[in-house]
Short mmCIF file of C-alpha atoms in Angstrom, two decimals:
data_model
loop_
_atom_site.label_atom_id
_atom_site.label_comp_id
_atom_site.label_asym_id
_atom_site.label_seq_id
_atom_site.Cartn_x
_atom_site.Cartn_y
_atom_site.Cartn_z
CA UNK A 1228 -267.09 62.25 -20.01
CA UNK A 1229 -266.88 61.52 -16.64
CA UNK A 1230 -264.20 62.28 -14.13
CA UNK A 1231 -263.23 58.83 -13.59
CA UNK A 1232 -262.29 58.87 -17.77
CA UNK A 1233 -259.50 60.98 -17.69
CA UNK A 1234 -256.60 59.84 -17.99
CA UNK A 1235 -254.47 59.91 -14.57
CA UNK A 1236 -252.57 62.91 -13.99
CA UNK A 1237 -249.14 60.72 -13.12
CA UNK A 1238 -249.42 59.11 -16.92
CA UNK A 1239 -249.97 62.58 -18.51
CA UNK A 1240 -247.38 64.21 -16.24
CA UNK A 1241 -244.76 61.40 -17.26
CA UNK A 1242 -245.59 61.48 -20.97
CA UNK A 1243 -244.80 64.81 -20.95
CA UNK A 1244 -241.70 65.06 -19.44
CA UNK A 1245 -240.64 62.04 -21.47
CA UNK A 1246 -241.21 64.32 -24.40
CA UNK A 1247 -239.51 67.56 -23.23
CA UNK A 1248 -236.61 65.54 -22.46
CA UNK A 1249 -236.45 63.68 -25.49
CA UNK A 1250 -237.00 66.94 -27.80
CA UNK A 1251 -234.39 68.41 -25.67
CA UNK A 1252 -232.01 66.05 -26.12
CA UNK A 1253 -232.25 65.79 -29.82
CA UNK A 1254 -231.60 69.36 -29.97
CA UNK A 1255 -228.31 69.03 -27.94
CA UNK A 1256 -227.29 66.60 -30.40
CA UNK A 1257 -228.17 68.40 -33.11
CA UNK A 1258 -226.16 71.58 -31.90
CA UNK A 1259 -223.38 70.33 -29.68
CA UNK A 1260 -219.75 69.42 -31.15
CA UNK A 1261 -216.53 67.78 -30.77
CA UNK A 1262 -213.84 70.29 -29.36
CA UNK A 1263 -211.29 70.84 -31.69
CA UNK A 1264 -207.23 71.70 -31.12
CA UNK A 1265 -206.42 75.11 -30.18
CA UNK A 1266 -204.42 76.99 -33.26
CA UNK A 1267 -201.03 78.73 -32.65
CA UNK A 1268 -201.23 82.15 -31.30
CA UNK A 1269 -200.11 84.83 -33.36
CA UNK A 1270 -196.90 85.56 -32.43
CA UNK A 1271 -195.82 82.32 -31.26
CA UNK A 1272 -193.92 81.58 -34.27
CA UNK A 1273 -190.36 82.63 -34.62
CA UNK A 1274 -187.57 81.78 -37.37
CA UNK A 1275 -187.30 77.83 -36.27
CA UNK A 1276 -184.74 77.19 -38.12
CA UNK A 1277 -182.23 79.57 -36.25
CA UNK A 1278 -184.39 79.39 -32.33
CA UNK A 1279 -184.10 82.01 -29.64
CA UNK A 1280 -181.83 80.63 -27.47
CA UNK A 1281 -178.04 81.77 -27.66
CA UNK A 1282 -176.43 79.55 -25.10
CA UNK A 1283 -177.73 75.74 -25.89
CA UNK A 1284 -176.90 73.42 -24.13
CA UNK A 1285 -173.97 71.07 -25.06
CA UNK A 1286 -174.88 67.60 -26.79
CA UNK A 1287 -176.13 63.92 -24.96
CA UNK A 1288 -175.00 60.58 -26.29
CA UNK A 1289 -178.01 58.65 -27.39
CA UNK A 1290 -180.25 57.37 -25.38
CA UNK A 1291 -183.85 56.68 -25.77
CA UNK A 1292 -186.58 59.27 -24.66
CA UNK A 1293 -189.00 57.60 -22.09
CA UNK A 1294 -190.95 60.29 -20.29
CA UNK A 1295 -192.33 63.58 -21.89
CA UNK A 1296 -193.51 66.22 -19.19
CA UNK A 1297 -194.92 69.91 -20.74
CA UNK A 1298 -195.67 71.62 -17.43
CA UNK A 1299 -197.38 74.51 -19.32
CA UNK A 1300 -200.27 72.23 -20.93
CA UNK A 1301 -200.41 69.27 -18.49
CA UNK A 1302 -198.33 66.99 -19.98
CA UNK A 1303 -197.36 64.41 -18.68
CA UNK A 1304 -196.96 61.01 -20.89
CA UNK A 1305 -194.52 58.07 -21.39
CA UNK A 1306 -192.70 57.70 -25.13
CA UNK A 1307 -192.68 54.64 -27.18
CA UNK A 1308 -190.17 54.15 -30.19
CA UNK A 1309 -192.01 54.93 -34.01
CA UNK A 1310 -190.92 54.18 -37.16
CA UNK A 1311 -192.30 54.91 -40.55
CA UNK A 1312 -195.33 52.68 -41.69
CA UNK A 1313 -195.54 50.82 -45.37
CA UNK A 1314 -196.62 53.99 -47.07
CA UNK A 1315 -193.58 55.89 -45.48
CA UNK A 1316 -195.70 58.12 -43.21
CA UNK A 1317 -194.36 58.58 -40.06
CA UNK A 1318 -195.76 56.58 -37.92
CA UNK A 1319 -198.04 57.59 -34.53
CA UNK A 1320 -198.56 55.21 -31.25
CA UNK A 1321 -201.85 53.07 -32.17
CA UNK A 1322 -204.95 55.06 -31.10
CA UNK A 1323 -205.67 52.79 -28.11
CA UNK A 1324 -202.76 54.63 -26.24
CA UNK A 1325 -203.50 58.32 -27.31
CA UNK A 1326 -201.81 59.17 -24.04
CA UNK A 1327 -198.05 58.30 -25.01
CA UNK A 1328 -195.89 60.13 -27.49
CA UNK A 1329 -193.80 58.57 -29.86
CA UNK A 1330 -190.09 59.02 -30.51
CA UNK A 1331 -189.18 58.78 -34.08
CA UNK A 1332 -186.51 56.07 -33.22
CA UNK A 1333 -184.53 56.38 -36.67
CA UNK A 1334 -183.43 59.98 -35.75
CA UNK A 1335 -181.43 61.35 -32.62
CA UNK A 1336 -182.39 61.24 -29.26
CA UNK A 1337 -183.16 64.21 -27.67
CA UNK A 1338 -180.73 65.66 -26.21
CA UNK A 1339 -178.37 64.40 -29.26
CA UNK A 1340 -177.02 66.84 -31.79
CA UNK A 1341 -179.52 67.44 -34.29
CA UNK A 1342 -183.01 67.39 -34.02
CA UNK A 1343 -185.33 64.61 -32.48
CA UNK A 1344 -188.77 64.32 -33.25
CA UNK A 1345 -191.68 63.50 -30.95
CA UNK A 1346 -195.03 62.90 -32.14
CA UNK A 1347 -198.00 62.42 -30.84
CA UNK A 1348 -201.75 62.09 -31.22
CA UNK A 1349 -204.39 65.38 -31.46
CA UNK A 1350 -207.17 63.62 -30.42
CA UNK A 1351 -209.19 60.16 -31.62
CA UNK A 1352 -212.38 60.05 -32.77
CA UNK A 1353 -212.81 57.24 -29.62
CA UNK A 1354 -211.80 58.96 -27.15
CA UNK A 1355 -211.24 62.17 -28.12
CA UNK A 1356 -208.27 65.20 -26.98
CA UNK A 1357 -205.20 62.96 -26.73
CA UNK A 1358 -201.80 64.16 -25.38
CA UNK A 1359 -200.68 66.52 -27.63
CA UNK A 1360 -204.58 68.24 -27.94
CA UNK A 1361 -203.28 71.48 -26.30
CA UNK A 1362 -199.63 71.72 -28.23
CA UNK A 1363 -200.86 74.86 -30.32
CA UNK A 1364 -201.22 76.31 -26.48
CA UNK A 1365 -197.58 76.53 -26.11
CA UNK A 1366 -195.75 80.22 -26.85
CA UNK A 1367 -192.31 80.67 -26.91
CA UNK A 1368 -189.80 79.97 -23.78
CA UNK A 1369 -192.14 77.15 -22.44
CA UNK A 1370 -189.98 74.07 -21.24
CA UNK A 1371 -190.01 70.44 -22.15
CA UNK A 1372 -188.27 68.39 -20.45
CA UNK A 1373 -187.56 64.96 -21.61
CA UNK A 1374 -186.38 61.76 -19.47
CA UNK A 1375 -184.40 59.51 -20.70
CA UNK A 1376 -183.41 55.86 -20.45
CA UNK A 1377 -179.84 57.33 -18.81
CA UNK A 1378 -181.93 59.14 -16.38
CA UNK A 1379 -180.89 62.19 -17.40
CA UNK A 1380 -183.61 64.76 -18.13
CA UNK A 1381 -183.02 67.24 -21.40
CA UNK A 1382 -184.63 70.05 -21.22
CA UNK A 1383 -185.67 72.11 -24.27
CA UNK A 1384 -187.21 75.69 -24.58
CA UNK A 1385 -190.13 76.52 -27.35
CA UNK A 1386 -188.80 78.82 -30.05
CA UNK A 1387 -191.53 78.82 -32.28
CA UNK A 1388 -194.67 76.53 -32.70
CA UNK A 1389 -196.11 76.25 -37.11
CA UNK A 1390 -199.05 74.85 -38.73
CA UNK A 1391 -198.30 73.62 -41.88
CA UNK A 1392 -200.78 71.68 -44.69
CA UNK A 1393 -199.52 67.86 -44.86
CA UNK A 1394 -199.14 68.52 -48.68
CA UNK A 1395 -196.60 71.20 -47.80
CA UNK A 1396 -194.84 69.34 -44.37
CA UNK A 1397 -191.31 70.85 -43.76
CA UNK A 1398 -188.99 67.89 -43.80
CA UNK A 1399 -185.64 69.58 -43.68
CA UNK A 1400 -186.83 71.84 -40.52
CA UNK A 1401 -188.82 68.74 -38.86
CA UNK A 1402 -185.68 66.33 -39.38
CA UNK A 1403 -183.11 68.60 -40.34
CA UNK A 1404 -179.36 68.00 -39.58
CA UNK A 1405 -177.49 70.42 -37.26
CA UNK A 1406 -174.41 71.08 -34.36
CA UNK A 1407 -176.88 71.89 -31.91
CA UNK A 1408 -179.76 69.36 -29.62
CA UNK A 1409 -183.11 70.58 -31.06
CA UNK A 1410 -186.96 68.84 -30.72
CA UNK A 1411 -188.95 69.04 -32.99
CA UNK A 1412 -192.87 68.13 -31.83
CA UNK A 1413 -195.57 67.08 -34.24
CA UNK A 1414 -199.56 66.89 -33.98
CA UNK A 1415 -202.38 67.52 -36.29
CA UNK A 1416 -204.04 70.60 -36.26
CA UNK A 1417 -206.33 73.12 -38.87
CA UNK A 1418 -208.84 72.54 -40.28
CA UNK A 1419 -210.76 69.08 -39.80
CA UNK A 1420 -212.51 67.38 -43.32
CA UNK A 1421 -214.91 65.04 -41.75
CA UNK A 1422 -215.50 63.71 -44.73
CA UNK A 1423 -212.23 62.28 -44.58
CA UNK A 1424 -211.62 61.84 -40.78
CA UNK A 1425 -208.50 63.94 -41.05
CA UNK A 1426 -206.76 67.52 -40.27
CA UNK A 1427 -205.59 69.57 -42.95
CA UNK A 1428 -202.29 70.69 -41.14
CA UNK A 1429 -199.91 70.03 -39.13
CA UNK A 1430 -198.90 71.67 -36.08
CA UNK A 1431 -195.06 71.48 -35.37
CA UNK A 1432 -193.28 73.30 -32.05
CA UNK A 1433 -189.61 73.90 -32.31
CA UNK A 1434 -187.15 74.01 -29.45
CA UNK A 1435 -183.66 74.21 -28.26
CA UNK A 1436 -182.02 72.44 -25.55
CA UNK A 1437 -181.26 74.75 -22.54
CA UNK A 1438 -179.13 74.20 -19.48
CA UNK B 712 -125.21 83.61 -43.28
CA UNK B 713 -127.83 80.78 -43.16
CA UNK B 714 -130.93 83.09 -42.04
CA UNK B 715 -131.28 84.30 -45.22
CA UNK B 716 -132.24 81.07 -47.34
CA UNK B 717 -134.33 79.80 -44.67
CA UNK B 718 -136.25 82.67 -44.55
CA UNK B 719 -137.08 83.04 -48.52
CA UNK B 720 -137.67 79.27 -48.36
CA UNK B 721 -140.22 79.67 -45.71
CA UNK B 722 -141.41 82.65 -47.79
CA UNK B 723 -141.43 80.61 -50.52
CA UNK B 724 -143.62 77.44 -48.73
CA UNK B 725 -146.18 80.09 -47.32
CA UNK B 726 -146.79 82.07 -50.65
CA UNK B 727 -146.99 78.27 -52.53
CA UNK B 728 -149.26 77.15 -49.66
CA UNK B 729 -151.36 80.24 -49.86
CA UNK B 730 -151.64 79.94 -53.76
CA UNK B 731 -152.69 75.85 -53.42
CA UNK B 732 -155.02 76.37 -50.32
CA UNK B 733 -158.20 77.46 -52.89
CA UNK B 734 -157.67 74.77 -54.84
CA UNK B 735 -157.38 72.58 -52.11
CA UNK B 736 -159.85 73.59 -50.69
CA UNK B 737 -162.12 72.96 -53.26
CA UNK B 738 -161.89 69.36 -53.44
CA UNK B 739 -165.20 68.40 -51.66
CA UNK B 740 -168.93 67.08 -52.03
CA UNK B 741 -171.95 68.35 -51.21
CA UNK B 742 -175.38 66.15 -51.12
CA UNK B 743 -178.45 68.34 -52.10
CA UNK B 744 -181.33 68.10 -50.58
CA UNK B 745 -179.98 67.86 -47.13
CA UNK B 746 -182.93 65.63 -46.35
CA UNK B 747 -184.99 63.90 -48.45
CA UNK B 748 -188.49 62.04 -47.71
CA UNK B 749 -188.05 58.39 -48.67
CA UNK B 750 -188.55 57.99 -52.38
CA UNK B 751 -186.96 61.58 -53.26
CA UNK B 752 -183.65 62.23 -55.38
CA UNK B 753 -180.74 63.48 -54.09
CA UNK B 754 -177.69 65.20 -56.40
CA UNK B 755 -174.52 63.81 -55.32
CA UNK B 756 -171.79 66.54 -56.60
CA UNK B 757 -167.77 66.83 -56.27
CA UNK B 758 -165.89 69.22 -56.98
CA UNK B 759 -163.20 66.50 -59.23
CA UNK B 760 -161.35 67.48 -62.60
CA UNK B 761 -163.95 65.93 -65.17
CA UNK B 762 -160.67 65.60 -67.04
CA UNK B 763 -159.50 63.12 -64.30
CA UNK B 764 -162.57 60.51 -65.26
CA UNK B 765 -165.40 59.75 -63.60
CA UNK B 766 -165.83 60.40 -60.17
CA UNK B 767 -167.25 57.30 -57.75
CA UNK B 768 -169.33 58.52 -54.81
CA UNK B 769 -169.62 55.84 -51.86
CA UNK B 770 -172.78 55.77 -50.17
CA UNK B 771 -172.92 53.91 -46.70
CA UNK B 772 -175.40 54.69 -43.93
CA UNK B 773 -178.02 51.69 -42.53
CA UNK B 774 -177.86 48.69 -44.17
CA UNK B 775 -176.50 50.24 -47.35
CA UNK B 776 -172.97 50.16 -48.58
CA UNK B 777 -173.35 50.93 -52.62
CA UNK B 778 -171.18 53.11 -55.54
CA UNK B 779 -172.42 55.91 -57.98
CA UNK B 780 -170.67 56.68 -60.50
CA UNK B 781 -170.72 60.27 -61.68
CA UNK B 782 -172.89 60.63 -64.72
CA UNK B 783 -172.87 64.48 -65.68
CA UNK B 784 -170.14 67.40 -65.40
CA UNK B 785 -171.53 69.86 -63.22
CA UNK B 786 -172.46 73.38 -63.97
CA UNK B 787 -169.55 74.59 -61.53
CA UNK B 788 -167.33 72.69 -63.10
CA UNK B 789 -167.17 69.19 -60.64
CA UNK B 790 -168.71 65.86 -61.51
CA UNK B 791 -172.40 64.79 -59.84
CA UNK B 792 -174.94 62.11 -60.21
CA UNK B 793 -178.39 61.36 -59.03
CA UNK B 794 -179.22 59.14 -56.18
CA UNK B 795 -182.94 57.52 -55.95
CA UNK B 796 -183.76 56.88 -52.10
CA UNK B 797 -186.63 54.61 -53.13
CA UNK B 798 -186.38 51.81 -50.60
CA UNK B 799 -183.59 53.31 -48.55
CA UNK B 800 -183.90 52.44 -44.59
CA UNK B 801 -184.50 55.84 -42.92
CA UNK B 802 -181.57 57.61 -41.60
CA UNK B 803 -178.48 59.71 -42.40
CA UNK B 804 -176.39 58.84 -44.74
CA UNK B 805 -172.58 59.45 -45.58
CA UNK B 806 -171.20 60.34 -49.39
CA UNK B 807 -167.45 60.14 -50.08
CA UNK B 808 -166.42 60.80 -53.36
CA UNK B 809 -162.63 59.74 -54.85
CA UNK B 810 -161.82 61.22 -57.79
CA UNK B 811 -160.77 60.00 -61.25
CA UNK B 812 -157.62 60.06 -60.55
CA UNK B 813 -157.85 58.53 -57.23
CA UNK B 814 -157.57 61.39 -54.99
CA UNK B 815 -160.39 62.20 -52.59
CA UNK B 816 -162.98 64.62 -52.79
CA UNK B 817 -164.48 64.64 -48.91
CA UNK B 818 -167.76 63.95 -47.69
CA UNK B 819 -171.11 64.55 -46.79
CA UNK B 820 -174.29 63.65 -45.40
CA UNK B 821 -178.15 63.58 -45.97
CA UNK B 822 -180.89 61.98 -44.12
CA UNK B 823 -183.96 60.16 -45.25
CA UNK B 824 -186.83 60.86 -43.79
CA UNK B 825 -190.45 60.30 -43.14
CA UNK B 826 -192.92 61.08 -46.53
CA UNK B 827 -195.04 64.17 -45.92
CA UNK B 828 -197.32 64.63 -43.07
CA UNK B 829 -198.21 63.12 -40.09
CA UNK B 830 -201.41 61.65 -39.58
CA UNK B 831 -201.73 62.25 -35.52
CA UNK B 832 -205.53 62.99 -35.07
CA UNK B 833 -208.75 61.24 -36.01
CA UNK B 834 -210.99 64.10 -34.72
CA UNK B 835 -213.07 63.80 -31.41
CA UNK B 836 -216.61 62.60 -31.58
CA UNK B 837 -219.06 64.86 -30.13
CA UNK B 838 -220.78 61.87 -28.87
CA UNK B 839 -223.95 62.88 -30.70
CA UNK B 840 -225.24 59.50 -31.38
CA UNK B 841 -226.35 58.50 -28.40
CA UNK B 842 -227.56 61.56 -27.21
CA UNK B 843 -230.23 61.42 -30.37
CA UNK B 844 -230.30 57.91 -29.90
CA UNK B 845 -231.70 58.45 -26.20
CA UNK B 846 -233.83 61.96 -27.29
CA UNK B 847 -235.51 59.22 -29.83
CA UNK B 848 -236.43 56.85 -27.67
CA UNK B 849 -238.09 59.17 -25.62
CA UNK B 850 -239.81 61.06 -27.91
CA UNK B 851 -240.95 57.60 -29.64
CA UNK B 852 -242.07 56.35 -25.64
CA UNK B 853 -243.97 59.66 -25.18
CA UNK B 854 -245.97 59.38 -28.53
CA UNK B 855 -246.70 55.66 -27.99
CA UNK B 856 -247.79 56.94 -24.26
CA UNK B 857 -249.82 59.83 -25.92
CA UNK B 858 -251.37 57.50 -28.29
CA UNK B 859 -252.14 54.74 -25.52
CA UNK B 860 -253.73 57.18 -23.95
CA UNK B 861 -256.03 58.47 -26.17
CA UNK B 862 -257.14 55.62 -27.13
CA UNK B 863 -258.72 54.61 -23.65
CA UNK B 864 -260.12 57.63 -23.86
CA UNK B 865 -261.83 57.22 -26.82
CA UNK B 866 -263.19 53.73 -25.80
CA UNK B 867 -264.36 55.44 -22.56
CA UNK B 868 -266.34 57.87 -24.43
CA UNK B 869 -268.10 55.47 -27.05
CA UNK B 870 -269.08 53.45 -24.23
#
């Protein structure tokens, strides 16, 4: 064959890199996958249902929760009022906005006596860790402080953070009744059936308000 | 001297007082569960003389004003009934209870909550699709180049 034949160099060169990227690629995708929720730390869950602080602070009248800020896992998001759905799940802001929490509205506000609950997405499948990704992060005597619509700011410390299966959820210490201002903070978390598109547990952090 | 009777009087109110405070003090209701997701039961239970009748327990809370009668004599001797929260609005409820005879028996409160679990996460996407997606096309470009290719050469030779 003569020299003039071959095939150029440039074509050869290209077609190969064209297929050591490609391969390469294909074996990212095969190996590479979606981060998942940290877990509580061992140790980071006390008796919620009596807290660690001894000097809470005294009661708020209502008012409605509009700013969430968790300095020790970057949170920073606005709260919109939730409900329960038609199935009587509690209900989550719509996964377009999984950067705002949502304030289960039928409850007390935080800061009121008894405990208010926040929730808030894990992450989507469309755009993945959402605002409460990093909750199982959070060890005990980490503040939350909570604005609301009075402009005054509540301010909670962790005294325990849970995972719990859905099939087993803890009403009476999620909702539960009580003297004292308590939140109450709820995400998914544990295990993740893809088959399903869901997490096993729930992951629940418990705090007190503080002065 | 008048100090006398007034003091076994007042004896006599503190020692009666002290003997009717127990019983007094067990004229109330209790709501068990607490809290209840939507749809669960709740056992209303006073502590009324079954002997009285039929105690009526008031439930109010949001957008709920109804009366349930007392159905069974408790096991610590009171009157209680069963309350279905199917369809109840969310939210805390109060229970008074009046007795058979009229008198009242207190109150209490339980809350109706969310069902079960919250379904906050959808799980991230690794975003593996398109990273295949592209690692296909360009091993499907680089055969197709390959075979282009080979094929001049080919014709080259035969010729």
């Amino acid at each position: 064959m003569a020299a003039g034949d071959r095939p150029p160099r440039a074509a050869v060169a290209l077609i190969t890199l064209a297929g050591v990227a490609g391969l390469g690629l294909l074996a990212a995708g095969a190996t590479r996958t979606a981060p998942r929720p940290p877990r509580p730390a061992p140790g980071a869950v006390v008796n919620p249902a009596t807290g660690r602080s001894t000097v809470p602070a005294p009661p708020l009248p209502r008012a409605d929760p509009v700013r969430i800020t968790i300095a020790a896992i970057g949170v920073r998001a606005d709260v919109v009022p939730v409900a329960a759905g038609p199935t009587g799940e509690l209900e989550v802001p719509p996964k377009d906005r999984p950067t705002v929490a949502g304030w289960y509205r039928p409850g007390v506000s935080p800061g009121e006596a008894g405990n208010a609950v926040v929730v808030g997405h894990v992450d989507t499948r469309e755009t993945g860790p959402a605002v409460f990704f990093d909750l199982g992060r959070l060890r005990p005597g980490d503040r939350i402080q909570v604005t609301r619509a009075d402009t005054r700011v509540a301010t909670f410390a962790v005294d325990g953070v849970g995972a719990y299966p859905k099939t087993n959820f803890p009403t009476a210490l999620v909702y539960g009744d009580g003297p004292v201002p308590r939140l109450r903070l709820v995400t998914c978390g544990g295990p993740f059936d893809e088959r399903r598109r869901a997490y096993r547990d729930n992951v629940v952090v418990f705090a007190t308000a503080v002065p | 001297m008048k100090t006398q009777p007034v003091l076994v009087s007042a004896a006599l109110g503190v020692g009666l007082g002290t003997l009717l405070l127990p019983a007094a003090a067990l004229a109330d209701t209790t709501v068990s569960p607490a809290t209840t997701p939507v749809g669960g039961t709740v056992v209303l239970t006073s502590t009324c003389n079954p002997n009285s009748g039929d105690a009526i327990f008031r439930v109010t809370g949001p957008d709920r004003d109804q009366n349930v009668r007392s159905t069974t004599a408790a096991a610590g001797g009171g009157l209680s009934a069963e309350l279905f929260t199917a369809g109840f609005t969310l939210g805390t409820y109060t229970v008074t209870a009046t007795c058979g005879d009229g008198s009242s028996s207190g109150s209490a409160t339980f809350t109706v909550t969310p069902i079960g679990g919250v379904p906050a996460g959808g799980g991230a996407d690794a975003g593996n699709g398109g990273v295949v997606a592209a690692g296909g096309t360009l091993v499907g470009a680089a055969a197709a180049g390959a075979l282009v290719l080979a094929r001049r050469r080919r014709a080259a030779t035969r010729a």
